[in-house]
Amino acid sequence: MFDTALTSTDLIFLAKGAGMTLLVTAISVVIGTILGIIFGVIRYQIGPIWAAPLTFVLDICRSIPLLIQLVLLNAFFGMVVGLRWPGLTVACIVLSLYTSAYCAEIVRGGIEAVPATTRRAARSLGMTWGQDMRQIVLPLATRVALPSWIGLALGVMKDSALVYVVQVTELLKSTQILITRLQEPLFLLLICGAFYFIISYPLARFGGYLEKRWSND
């Protein structure tokens, strides 16, 4: 018979860690998506040459491992600026920039997927650039970009496990604390995986629902 020292209090502790994972993910994805849309439109609109400085910064965010970015930014605020920002703030800043760097490419690719003839037709009807973007380009680009954005959001949720380095007790860190105390690694990691599945499955299914609905329109 299987016996465990895990208590209801420990499960509540894990649930709080899952809540922190959701909080970090939600803040980072929302801010990162807004910035990514802005950066993606800018990169597409002004062209690769004028957008080179922005592209360089975004490439840095994509190329440097997330763990190193967290450590460096935390050290920068503490040692250079002289501020001791909360770990949650540092984590959200880094993950938001990380998300925006990938989202910008998704947005740019989605806009480029809109046929040029469609945009010319919109302009020939007297639409301004803003009307063209709002009513024609972004709705069509969203259909193209949504699957990649869903994958990005799920990836950010899993990558949020690295924020333990800035003293944020999210789901995986909570699991590690219990493993150290209870010495039941396999069982606790199984529960941790179940928590990740529970919080990520609805997003994946919602994305699938939207794709199916839009494909039938």
XYZ file of C-alpha atoms in Angstrom:
217
model
C 0.000 0.000 0.000
C 1.345 3.424 -0.958
C 2.090 5.673 1.995
C 2.984 9.360 1.841
C 3.740 12.101 4.314
C 2.049 14.663 2.053
C -0.683 16.578 3.863
C -3.504 18.872 2.810
C -1.369 21.814 3.976
C 1.345 20.731 1.544
C -1.186 20.590 -1.290
C -2.313 24.112 -0.431
C 1.355 25.159 -0.513
C 1.670 23.667 -4.003
C -1.566 25.364 -5.080
C -0.148 28.717 -3.951
C 2.961 27.990 -6.019
C 0.724 27.233 -9.003
C -1.068 30.534 -8.390
C 2.264 32.360 -8.465
C 3.125 30.607 -11.734
C -0.183 31.760 -13.213
C 0.350 35.313 -11.952
C 3.850 35.617 -13.415
C 2.701 34.046 -16.684
C -0.404 36.234 -17.007
C 1.455 39.491 -16.342
C 4.332 38.579 -18.645
C 2.150 37.340 -21.499
C -0.186 40.351 -21.409
C 2.594 42.945 -21.274
C 4.813 40.974 -23.655
C 1.993 40.578 -26.181
C 1.186 44.302 -26.160
C 4.854 45.182 -26.632
C 5.244 42.426 -29.226
C 2.372 43.798 -31.309
C 3.894 47.279 -31.192
C 7.398 46.017 -32.036
C 6.113 43.701 -34.767
C 4.139 46.455 -36.489
C 7.107 48.819 -36.257
C 9.491 46.251 -37.726
C 7.144 45.546 -40.605
C 6.239 49.153 -41.284
C 9.645 50.853 -41.288
C 11.582 48.031 -42.914
C 14.599 45.955 -41.854
C 17.206 48.721 -42.182
C 15.523 51.347 -40.006
C 14.345 48.674 -37.584
C 17.868 47.259 -37.170
C 18.444 48.733 -33.651
C 15.128 47.329 -32.423
C 15.834 43.998 -34.098
C 19.233 43.857 -32.399
C 17.703 44.372 -28.947
C 15.025 41.755 -29.588
C 17.669 39.318 -30.832
C 19.530 39.785 -27.541
C 16.389 38.896 -25.586
C 15.881 35.794 -27.717
C 19.518 34.655 -27.782
C 20.607 34.968 -24.138
C 19.272 32.131 -21.948
C 16.412 33.258 -19.749
C 18.185 32.149 -16.587
C 21.130 34.446 -17.346
C 18.795 37.363 -18.091
C 17.088 36.927 -14.718
C 20.383 36.818 -12.829
C 21.897 39.770 -14.715
C 18.894 42.064 -14.345
C 18.545 41.219 -10.668
C 22.250 41.956 -10.138
C 21.988 45.162 -12.187
C 19.236 46.582 -10.015
C 20.993 45.531 -6.820
C 24.606 46.458 -7.569
C 24.516 49.168 -10.235
C 21.271 51.037 -9.657
C 21.276 50.415 -5.917
C 17.669 49.232 -5.798
C 16.403 46.003 -4.304
C 13.365 45.316 -6.420
C 11.090 42.423 -5.436
C 11.830 39.185 -7.229
C 8.338 39.167 -8.726
C 8.982 42.545 -10.369
C 12.291 41.423 -11.840
C 10.755 38.165 -13.060
C 7.861 39.946 -14.778
C 10.168 42.481 -16.460
C 12.477 39.809 -17.869
C 9.690 37.467 -18.956
C 7.723 40.331 -20.513
C 10.707 41.406 -22.626
C 11.429 37.772 -23.470
C 7.808 37.280 -24.560
C 7.757 40.514 -26.564
C 10.880 39.477 -28.501
C 9.209 36.291 -29.746
C 5.757 37.843 -30.124
C 7.196 40.579 -32.356
C 8.367 37.938 -34.832
C 4.982 36.207 -34.682
C 3.182 39.483 -35.364
C 5.526 40.488 -38.168
C 5.087 37.094 -39.821
C 1.317 37.301 -39.455
C 1.193 40.736 -41.088
C 3.409 39.593 -43.953
C 1.024 36.668 -44.525
C -1.793 39.082 -45.425
C -1.908 39.280 -49.256
C -0.671 42.570 -50.649
C -3.645 42.626 -53.019
C -6.009 42.683 -50.038
C -4.242 45.697 -48.576
C -4.215 47.512 -51.906
C -7.937 46.880 -52.253
C -8.515 48.359 -48.791
C -6.529 51.455 -49.704
C -8.395 51.786 -52.999
C -11.633 51.967 -50.993
C -10.288 55.034 -49.222
C -9.227 53.398 -45.963
C -6.511 55.110 -43.971
C -3.451 53.201 -42.741
C -5.009 52.881 -39.296
C -8.308 51.594 -40.669
C -6.462 49.146 -42.896
C -4.507 47.797 -39.919
C -7.485 47.578 -37.552
C -10.133 46.237 -39.915
C -8.171 44.212 -42.459
C -4.609 43.345 -41.490
C -4.797 42.555 -37.770
C -7.918 40.330 -37.983
C -6.376 38.286 -40.797
C -2.929 38.242 -39.193
C -4.424 37.063 -35.896
C -5.694 33.884 -37.523
C -2.218 33.133 -38.810
C -0.400 34.098 -35.626
C -2.703 32.552 -33.008
C -1.255 28.996 -33.001
C 2.266 30.344 -32.546
C 1.084 32.742 -29.837
C -0.607 29.907 -27.940
C 2.641 27.940 -28.090
C 4.543 31.001 -26.874
C 2.181 31.498 -23.916
C 2.512 27.851 -22.902
C 6.292 28.090 -23.250
C 6.400 31.164 -21.011
C 4.363 29.286 -18.416
C 6.951 26.503 -18.356
C 9.886 28.915 -18.491
C 8.499 30.691 -15.425
C 9.978 27.802 -13.419
C 13.323 29.632 -13.726
C 12.210 32.634 -11.666
C 13.260 30.784 -8.509
C 16.703 32.390 -9.025
C 15.195 35.770 -8.064
C 13.510 34.307 -4.974
C 10.043 33.782 -6.428
C 8.395 30.662 -5.020
C 6.428 29.373 -7.977
C 5.145 25.838 -8.570
C 8.434 24.051 -9.270
C 10.235 25.800 -6.419
C 7.399 24.846 -4.079
C 7.765 21.254 -5.225
C 11.521 21.314 -4.607
C 10.947 22.614 -1.076
C 8.571 19.741 -0.345
C 10.949 17.212 -1.908
C 13.710 18.371 0.429
C 11.418 17.977 3.431
C 9.442 14.855 2.546
C 12.010 12.962 0.428
C 9.359 11.764 -2.054
C 10.668 13.160 -5.350
C 8.798 10.984 -7.866
C 5.412 11.388 -6.230
C 5.800 15.144 -5.747
C 7.044 15.684 -9.288
C 4.030 13.736 -10.532
C 1.742 16.083 -8.610
C 3.705 19.078 -9.938
C 3.226 17.823 -13.494
C -0.496 17.404 -12.842
C -0.705 21.016 -11.673
C 1.078 22.221 -14.822
C -1.298 20.172 -16.962
C -4.366 21.551 -15.184
C -3.331 25.183 -15.650
C -2.086 24.835 -19.245
C -4.709 22.491 -20.758
C -7.551 25.068 -20.854
C -5.373 27.525 -22.808
C -4.376 24.844 -25.310
C -7.990 23.740 -25.775
C -9.194 27.346 -26.123
C -6.636 27.919 -28.861
C -7.781 24.768 -30.629
C -11.394 25.909 -30.370
C -10.610 29.291 -31.932
C -8.620 27.700 -34.754
C -11.464 25.317 -35.543
C -14.073 28.068 -35.396
C -12.102 30.420 -37.620
C -11.311 27.686 -40.141
C -15.063 27.142 -40.620
C -15.827 30.825 -41.207
